Amino acid sequence: FQLHITTDFITIQTKSTTNLQRDLYMGIANIRKELKKHDKDGLMDLIEYLYKNNKYAKEYLNFYINPNEAELFSKYQTKVYEAFFPKVGRKIRLGRGKKAIAEFKKFDTAKDLLADLILCYAETGVVCVNHFGHVSEAFNNSIIGVYRQALTLMQEEHILDDFAERAEKVLNDSEDVGWGLDDELLMIYTEFYG
């Protein structure tokens, strides 16, 4: 394969069409090898192209150049909130909330901010179920799974104490929900906080 960079476009030429998929996912070693073939201007063209044409690359490069974790956290916290309480319509989109967490994780911010965002998902989910009533078993399972994920990360990073009050509030706010959500959250809370 060959990676061709011009100011207008990027192409990947493969040796044969049967190897197309393998070549498109060439791996970091091959990417490094191909990038080393290009001069500084060619690499700048590639970065400029990615910045203009890929919203994730643009956001990452903006963060890389100006790493404002608080601003980035606020943006992704809003995305998580809007997954449960959208600006338009009433449809809850759990996938968007989880996607926001996954995207935020790629920025490699401080682990306490990632834990905070994951816990925010669980907190907002409990607020949502208190507001709208029981949504579904899948909804409850999502809240339970993310709550466990948050507390696991906090334990790994030795920051459980920093979030103890909020973790307990999620538990307390789920007391009247029923459908097993409160019981499952209690088991998880007890596992981590005793």
Coordinates of N, CA and C in Angstrom, one line a residue:
F1 N 0.8 -1.2 0.0 CA 0.0 0.0 0.0 C 0.9 1.2 0.0
Q2 N 0.3 2.3 -0.4 CA 1.0 3.6 -0.4 C 0.0 4.6 0.1
L3 N 0.5 5.5 0.9 CA -0.3 6.6 1.4 C 0.1 7.9 0.6
H4 N -0.8 8.5 -0.1 CA -0.5 9.7 -0.9 C -1.1 10.9 -0.3
I5 N -0.4 11.9 0.0 CA -0.9 13.1 0.7 C -0.7 14.2 -0.3
T6 N -1.8 14.9 -0.6 CA -1.7 16.2 -1.3 C -2.5 17.2 -0.6
T7 N -2.5 18.4 -1.0 CA -3.2 19.4 -0.3 C -4.7 19.2 -0.5
D8 N -5.1 18.5 -1.6 CA -6.6 18.3 -1.9 C -7.1 17.1 -1.3
F9 N -6.4 16.0 -1.2 CA -7.0 14.7 -0.7 C -5.9 13.7 -0.3
I10 N -6.3 12.7 0.4 CA -5.5 11.6 0.8 C -6.0 10.3 0.2
T11 N -5.1 9.6 -0.4 CA -5.6 8.3 -1.0 C -4.7 7.2 -0.4
I12 N -5.3 6.0 -0.4 CA -4.5 4.8 0.0 C -4.6 3.9 -1.2
Q13 N -3.5 3.6 -1.8 CA -3.5 2.6 -2.9 C -3.1 1.2 -2.3
T14 N -3.9 0.3 -2.7 CA -3.6 -1.1 -2.2 C -3.1 -1.9 -3.3
K15 N -2.4 -3.0 -3.0 CA -1.8 -3.9 -4.0 C -2.8 -4.7 -4.7
S16 N -3.9 -5.0 -4.0 CA -5.0 -5.8 -4.7 C -6.3 -5.5 -3.9
T17 N -7.4 -5.7 -4.6 CA -8.7 -5.4 -3.9 C -8.9 -6.4 -2.8
T18 N -8.4 -7.6 -2.9 CA -8.6 -8.5 -1.8 C -7.9 -8.1 -0.5
N19 N -6.9 -7.3 -0.6 CA -6.2 -6.8 0.6 C -6.7 -5.4 1.0
L20 N -7.8 -4.9 0.4 CA -8.2 -3.6 0.7 C -8.5 -3.4 2.2
Q21 N -9.3 -4.3 2.8 CA -9.7 -4.1 4.2 C -8.4 -4.2 5.1
R22 N -7.6 -5.1 4.8 CA -6.4 -5.3 5.6 C -5.5 -4.0 5.5
D23 N -5.4 -3.5 4.3 CA -4.6 -2.3 4.1 C -5.2 -1.0 4.7
L24 N -6.5 -0.9 4.7 CA -7.1 0.3 5.3 C -6.9 0.3 6.8
Y25 N -6.7 -0.8 7.5 CA -6.4 -0.9 8.9 C -5.0 -1.3 9.0
M26 N -4.1 -0.5 8.7 CA -2.7 -0.9 8.5 C -1.9 -1.0 9.9
G27 N -2.4 -0.5 10.9 CA -1.8 -0.6 12.2 C -0.8 0.6 12.4
I28 N -0.4 0.8 13.6 CA 0.5 1.9 14.0 C 1.9 1.8 13.4
A29 N 2.4 0.6 13.3 CA 3.8 0.4 12.8 C 3.8 0.8 11.3
N30 N 2.8 0.4 10.6 CA 2.8 0.8 9.1 C 2.5 2.2 8.9
I31 N 1.6 2.8 9.8 CA 1.3 4.2 9.7 C 2.6 5.0 9.9
R32 N 3.4 4.7 10.9 CA 4.7 5.3 11.2 C 5.6 5.2 10.1
K33 N 5.7 4.0 9.5 CA 6.6 3.8 8.4 C 6.2 4.7 7.2
E34 N 4.9 4.8 6.9 CA 4.4 5.6 5.8 C 4.6 7.1 6.0
L35 N 4.4 7.5 7.3 CA 4.5 8.9 7.6 C 6.0 9.4 7.5
K36 N 6.9 8.5 7.9 CA 8.3 8.8 7.8 C 8.8 9.1 6.4
K37 N 8.0 8.6 5.4 CA 8.4 8.9 4.0 C 8.1 10.3 3.5
H38 N 7.3 11.0 4.4 CA 6.9 12.4 4.0 C 7.7 13.5 4.7
D39 N 7.8 14.6 4.0 CA 8.5 15.7 4.6 C 7.6 16.5 5.5
K40 N 8.1 17.5 6.2 CA 7.3 18.3 7.1 C 6.1 18.9 6.4
D41 N 6.3 19.4 5.2 CA 5.1 20.0 4.5 C 4.0 19.0 4.3
G42 N 4.4 17.8 3.9 CA 3.4 16.7 3.6 C 2.7 16.4 4.9
L43 N 3.4 16.3 6.0 CA 2.7 16.0 7.3 C 1.8 17.1 7.7
M44 N 2.3 18.4 7.5 CA 1.4 19.5 7.8 C 0.2 19.5 7.0
D45 N 0.3 19.1 5.7 CA -0.9 19.0 4.8 C -1.9 18.0 5.3
L46 N -1.3 16.8 5.8 CA -2.2 15.8 6.3 C -2.9 16.3 7.6
I47 N -2.2 16.9 8.5 CA -2.8 17.4 9.7 C -3.9 18.5 9.4
E48 N -3.6 19.3 8.4 CA -4.5 20.3 8.0 C -5.8 19.7 7.4
Y49 N -5.6 18.7 6.6 CA -6.7 18.0 6.0 C -7.6 17.3 7.0
L50 N -6.9 16.6 8.0 CA -7.7 16.0 9.1 C -8.4 17.0 9.9
Y51 N -7.8 18.2 10.2 CA -8.4 19.2 10.9 C -9.7 19.7 10.3
K52 N -9.6 19.9 9.0 CA -10.7 20.5 8.2 C -11.9 19.5 8.0
N53 N -11.5 18.2 7.9 CA -12.5 17.2 7.4 C -12.9 16.1 8.4
N54 N -12.4 16.2 9.6 CA -12.7 15.2 10.6 C -13.0 15.9 11.9
K55 N -14.2 15.9 12.4 CA -14.6 16.6 13.6 C -13.8 16.1 14.8
Y56 N -13.6 14.8 14.9 CA -12.9 14.2 16.1 C -11.4 14.7 16.0
A57 N -10.8 14.7 14.9 CA -9.4 15.1 14.7 C -9.3 16.6 15.1
K58 N -10.3 17.4 14.6 CA -10.3 18.8 14.9 C -10.4 19.0 16.4
E59 N -11.3 18.3 17.1 CA -11.5 18.5 18.5 C -10.2 18.1 19.3
Y60 N -9.6 16.9 18.9 CA -8.4 16.5 19.5 C -7.3 17.4 19.3
L61 N -7.1 17.9 18.1 CA -6.0 18.9 17.9 C -6.2 20.2 18.6
N62 N -7.4 20.6 18.7 CA -7.7 21.8 19.5 C -7.3 21.6 21.0
F63 N -7.7 20.4 21.5 CA -7.3 20.1 22.9 C -5.8 19.9 23.0
Y64 N -5.2 19.3 22.1 CA -3.7 19.1 22.1 C -3.0 20.4 22.2
I65 N -3.4 21.4 21.4 CA -2.8 22.7 21.4 C -3.1 23.5 22.6
N66 N -4.4 23.4 23.0 CA -4.8 24.2 24.2 C -5.6 23.3 25.1
P67 N -4.8 22.5 26.0 CA -5.4 21.5 26.8 C -6.2 22.1 28.0
N68 N -7.4 22.4 27.8 CA -8.3 23.0 28.8 C -9.2 21.8 29.3
E69 N -8.8 21.1 30.3 CA -9.6 19.9 30.7 C -10.9 20.3 31.3
A70 N -11.0 21.4 32.0 CA -12.3 21.9 32.6 C -13.3 22.2 31.5
E71 N -12.9 22.9 30.5 CA -13.8 23.2 29.3 C -14.2 21.9 28.6
L72 N -13.3 21.0 28.4 CA -13.6 19.8 27.7 C -14.6 18.9 28.5
F73 N -14.3 18.9 29.9 CA -15.2 18.1 30.7 C -16.6 18.7 30.7
S74 N -16.7 20.0 30.8 CA -18.0 20.6 30.7 C -18.8 20.3 29.5
K75 N -18.1 20.3 28.4 CA -18.7 20.0 27.1 C -19.3 18.5 27.1
Y76 N -18.5 17.6 27.6 CA -18.9 16.2 27.6 C -19.9 15.9 28.7
Q77 N -19.9 16.6 29.8 CA -20.9 16.5 30.8 C -22.2 16.9 30.2
T78 N -22.3 18.0 29.4 CA -23.5 18.4 28.8 C -24.0 17.3 27.8
K79 N -23.1 16.7 27.1 CA -23.5 15.6 26.2 C -24.1 14.5 26.9
V80 N -23.6 14.1 28.1 CA -24.1 13.0 28.9 C -25.5 13.5 29.4
Y81 N -25.7 14.7 29.9 CA -26.9 15.2 30.4 C -28.0 15.1 29.3
E82 N -27.6 15.6 28.1 CA -28.6 15.7 27.0 C -28.9 14.3 26.4
A83 N -28.2 13.3 26.8 CA -28.6 11.9 26.4 C -29.8 11.5 27.1
F84 N -30.0 12.0 28.4 CA -31.2 11.7 29.2 C -32.3 12.7 29.1
F85 N -31.9 14.0 28.9 CA -32.8 15.1 28.8 C -32.5 15.9 27.5
P86 N -32.9 15.4 26.4 CA -32.5 16.1 25.1 C -33.1 17.4 25.0
K87 N -32.5 18.3 24.3 CA -33.0 19.7 24.0 C -34.3 19.6 23.2
V88 N -34.3 18.6 22.2 CA -35.5 18.5 21.4 C -36.0 17.1 21.6
G89 N -37.3 17.0 21.8 CA -37.9 15.7 21.9 C -37.7 15.1 23.3
R90 N -38.2 13.9 23.5 CA -38.1 13.3 24.9 C -37.5 11.9 24.8
K91 N -36.9 11.6 23.7 CA -36.3 10.2 23.6 C -35.0 10.2 24.3
I92 N -34.9 9.3 25.2 CA -33.6 9.0 25.9 C -32.7 8.3 25.0
R93 N -31.5 8.7 24.9 CA -30.5 8.0 24.0 C -29.2 7.7 24.9
L94 N -29.4 6.5 25.5 CA -28.3 6.0 26.3 C -27.0 5.9 25.6
G95 N -27.1 5.4 24.3 CA -25.9 5.3 23.5 C -25.1 6.6 23.3
R96 N -25.8 7.7 23.2 CA -25.1 9.0 23.1 C -24.3 9.3 24.4
G97 N -24.9 9.0 25.5 CA -24.2 9.2 26.8 C -23.0 8.4 26.9
K98 N -23.1 7.1 26.5 CA -21.9 6.2 26.6 C -20.9 6.6 25.6
K99 N -21.4 7.1 24.4 CA -20.4 7.5 23.4 C -19.6 8.7 23.9
A100 N -20.3 9.6 24.6 CA -19.6 10.8 25.1 C -18.5 10.4 26.1
I101 N -18.8 9.4 26.9 CA -17.8 8.9 27.8 C -16.6 8.3 27.1
A102 N -16.9 7.5 26.1 CA -15.9 6.9 25.3 C -15.0 7.9 24.5
E103 N -15.6 8.9 24.0 CA -14.9 10.0 23.3 C -14.0 10.8 24.3
F104 N -14.6 11.1 25.4 CA -13.8 11.8 26.4 C -12.6 11.1 26.9
K105 N -12.8 9.8 27.0 CA -11.7 8.9 27.5 C -10.5 9.0 26.5
K106 N -10.7 9.2 25.2 CA -9.7 9.2 24.2 C -8.8 10.4 24.4
F107 N -9.2 11.5 25.1 CA -8.4 12.6 25.3 C -7.4 12.4 26.4
D108 N -7.5 11.3 27.1 CA -6.5 11.0 28.1 C -6.3 12.1 29.1
T109 N -7.5 12.5 29.6 CA -7.5 13.6 30.7 C -7.2 12.9 32.0
A110 N -7.2 13.7 33.1 CA -7.0 13.2 34.4 C -8.0 12.2 34.7
K111 N -7.6 11.1 35.4 CA -8.6 10.0 35.7 C -9.7 10.4 36.6
D112 N -9.5 11.4 37.4 CA -10.6 11.8 38.3 C -11.7 12.5 37.5
L113 N -11.3 13.2 36.4 CA -12.3 13.8 35.5 C -13.1 12.7 34.8
L114 N -12.4 11.7 34.3 CA -13.1 10.5 33.7 C -14.1 9.9 34.6
A115 N -13.6 9.6 35.8 CA -14.5 9.0 36.9 C -15.7 9.9 37.1
D116 N -15.4 11.2 37.2 CA -16.5 12.2 37.4 C -17.5 12.1 36.3
L117 N -17.1 12.0 35.1 CA -18.0 12.0 34.0 C -18.8 10.7 34.0
I118 N -18.2 9.6 34.3 CA -18.9 8.3 34.3 C -19.9 8.3 35.4
L119 N -19.6 8.8 36.6 CA -20.5 8.9 37.7 C -21.6 9.9 37.3
C120 N -21.3 10.9 36.6 CA -22.4 11.9 36.1 C -23.4 11.1 35.3
Y121 N -23.0 10.2 34.5 CA -24.0 9.4 33.7 C -24.9 8.6 34.7
A122 N -24.4 8.0 35.7 CA -25.2 7.3 36.7 C -26.1 8.2 37.4
E123 N -25.6 9.4 37.8 CA -26.4 10.4 38.6 C -27.6 10.9 37.7
T124 N -27.2 11.2 36.5 CA -28.3 11.7 35.6 C -29.3 10.7 35.2
G125 N -28.9 9.4 35.1 CA -29.8 8.3 34.9 C -30.8 8.2 36.0
V126 N -30.3 8.3 37.2 CA -31.2 8.1 38.4 C -32.2 9.3 38.4
V127 N -31.7 10.5 38.2 CA -32.6 11.7 38.1 C -33.6 11.5 37.0
C128 N -33.2 11.0 35.9 CA -34.1 10.7 34.8 C -35.2 9.7 35.2
V129 N -34.8 8.6 35.8 CA -35.8 7.6 36.2 C -36.8 8.1 37.3
N130 N -36.3 9.0 38.2 CA -37.1 9.6 39.2 C -38.1 10.6 38.5
H131 N -37.7 11.2 37.4 CA -38.5 12.2 36.7 C -39.6 11.5 35.9
F132 N -39.2 10.5 35.1 CA -40.1 9.9 34.1 C -40.7 8.6 34.6
G133 N -40.2 8.0 35.7 CA -40.6 6.7 36.1 C -39.8 5.6 35.4
H134 N -40.1 4.4 35.7 CA -39.4 3.3 35.2 C -39.4 3.3 33.7
V135 N -38.2 3.2 33.1 CA -38.0 3.3 31.6 C -38.0 1.9 31.0
S136 N -37.0 1.1 31.4 CA -36.9 -0.2 30.9 C -35.8 -1.0 31.7
E137 N -35.8 -2.3 31.5 CA -34.8 -3.1 32.2 C -33.4 -2.7 31.6
A138 N -33.3 -2.5 30.3 CA -32.1 -2.1 29.6 C -31.6 -0.8 30.2
F139 N -32.5 0.1 30.5 CA -32.1 1.4 31.1 C -31.5 1.2 32.4
N140 N -32.1 0.4 33.3 CA -31.6 0.1 34.6 C -30.3 -0.6 34.5
N141 N -30.1 -1.6 33.6 CA -28.9 -2.3 33.5 C -27.7 -1.3 33.1
S142 N -28.1 -0.4 32.2 CA -27.1 0.6 31.8 C -26.6 1.5 33.0
I143 N -27.5 1.9 33.8 CA -27.2 2.7 35.0 C -26.3 1.9 36.0
I144 N -26.7 0.6 36.2 CA -26.0 -0.3 37.1 C -24.6 -0.5 36.6
G145 N -24.5 -0.8 35.3 CA -23.2 -1.1 34.7 C -22.2 0.1 34.8
V146 N -22.8 1.3 34.5 CA -21.9 2.5 34.5 C -21.6 2.9 35.9
Y147 N -22.5 2.7 36.9 CA -22.2 3.0 38.3 C -21.0 2.1 38.7
R148 N -21.1 0.8 38.4 CA -20.0 -0.1 38.7 C -18.7 0.3 38.0
Q149 N -18.8 0.7 36.8 CA -17.6 1.2 36.0 C -17.0 2.4 36.7
A150 N -17.8 3.3 37.2 CA -17.3 4.5 37.8 C -16.6 4.2 39.1
L151 N -17.2 3.3 39.9 CA -16.6 3.0 41.2 C -15.3 2.1 41.0
T152 N -15.3 1.3 40.0 CA -14.1 0.5 39.7 C -13.0 1.4 39.4
L153 N -13.2 2.4 38.5 CA -12.1 3.3 38.1 C -11.7 4.1 39.4
M154 N -12.6 4.5 40.2 CA -12.2 5.3 41.4 C -11.4 4.4 42.3
Q155 N -11.7 3.2 42.4 CA -10.9 2.3 43.3 C -9.5 2.1 42.7
E156 N -9.4 1.9 41.4 CA -8.1 1.7 40.7 C -7.2 2.9 40.9
E157 N -7.9 4.1 40.9 CA -7.1 5.3 41.0 C -7.0 5.9 42.4
H158 N -7.5 5.1 43.4 CA -7.5 5.4 44.8 C -8.1 6.8 45.1
I159 N -9.3 7.0 44.5 CA -10.0 8.2 44.7 C -11.5 8.0 45.1
L160 N -11.8 6.8 45.6 CA -13.1 6.5 46.1 C -13.6 7.5 47.1
D161 N -12.7 7.9 48.1 CA -13.1 8.8 49.1 C -13.5 10.2 48.5
D162 N -12.9 10.6 47.5 CA -13.2 11.9 46.8 C -14.7 11.9 46.3
F163 N -15.2 10.7 46.0 CA -16.5 10.7 45.4 C -17.6 10.0 46.3
A164 N -17.2 9.7 47.5 CA -18.1 8.9 48.4 C -19.5 9.6 48.6
E165 N -19.5 10.9 48.8 CA -20.8 11.6 49.0 C -21.7 11.4 47.7
R166 N -21.1 11.6 46.6 CA -21.9 11.6 45.3 C -22.3 10.1 45.0
A167 N -21.4 9.2 45.3 CA -21.8 7.8 45.1 C -22.9 7.4 46.0
E168 N -22.9 7.9 47.2 CA -24.0 7.6 48.2 C -25.3 8.3 47.7
K169 N -25.2 9.5 47.2 CA -26.4 10.2 46.8 C -27.1 9.4 45.6
V170 N -26.3 8.9 44.7 CA -26.9 8.1 43.6 C -27.7 6.9 44.3
L171 N -27.2 6.3 45.2 CA -27.8 5.2 45.9 C -29.1 5.7 46.6
N172 N -29.0 6.8 47.4 CA -30.2 7.3 48.1 C -31.2 7.8 47.1
D173 N -30.9 8.4 46.0 CA -31.8 8.9 45.1 C -32.6 7.8 44.3
S174 N -32.0 6.6 44.4 CA -32.6 5.5 43.7 C -33.6 4.7 44.6
E175 N -33.7 5.1 45.8 CA -34.4 4.3 46.8 C -35.9 4.0 46.4
D176 N -36.6 5.0 45.9 CA -38.0 4.8 45.6 C -38.2 4.4 44.1
V177 N -37.2 4.1 43.4 CA -37.3 3.7 42.0 C -38.0 2.3 41.8
G178 N -37.5 1.4 42.6 CA -38.0 0.0 42.5 C -37.4 -0.7 41.3
W179 N -38.0 -1.7 40.8 CA -37.6 -2.5 39.7 C -36.1 -3.1 39.9
G180 N -35.7 -3.2 41.1 CA -34.4 -3.8 41.4 C -33.2 -2.8 41.2
L181 N -33.4 -1.6 40.7 CA -32.3 -0.7 40.5 C -31.7 -0.3 41.8
D182 N -32.5 0.0 42.8 CA -31.9 0.4 44.1 C -31.2 -0.7 44.8
D183 N -31.7 -2.0 44.6 CA -31.0 -3.1 45.2 C -29.7 -3.4 44.6
E184 N -29.6 -3.3 43.3 CA -28.4 -3.5 42.6 C -27.3 -2.4 42.9
L185 N -27.8 -1.2 42.9 CA -26.9 -0.1 43.3 C -26.4 -0.2 44.7
L186 N -27.2 -0.7 45.6 CA -26.8 -0.9 47.0 C -25.7 -2.0 47.1
M187 N -25.9 -3.1 46.3 CA -24.9 -4.1 46.3 C -23.5 -3.6 45.8
I188 N -23.6 -2.8 44.8 CA -22.3 -2.3 44.2 C -21.7 -1.3 45.2
Y189 N -22.5 -0.4 45.8 CA -22.0 0.6 46.7 C -21.3 -0.1 47.9
T190 N -22.0 -1.2 48.4 CA -21.5 -1.9 49.6 C -20.2 -2.6 49.2
E191 N -20.1 -3.1 48.0 CA -18.9 -3.8 47.5 C -17.7 -2.8 47.6
F192 N -17.9 -1.6 47.3 CA -16.8 -0.6 47.2 C -16.6 0.2 48.5
Y193 N -17.7 0.5 49.2 CA -17.6 1.4 50.4 C -17.8 0.6 51.7
G194 N -18.2 -0.6 51.6 CA -18.4 -1.4 52.8 C -19.7 -1.2 53.5

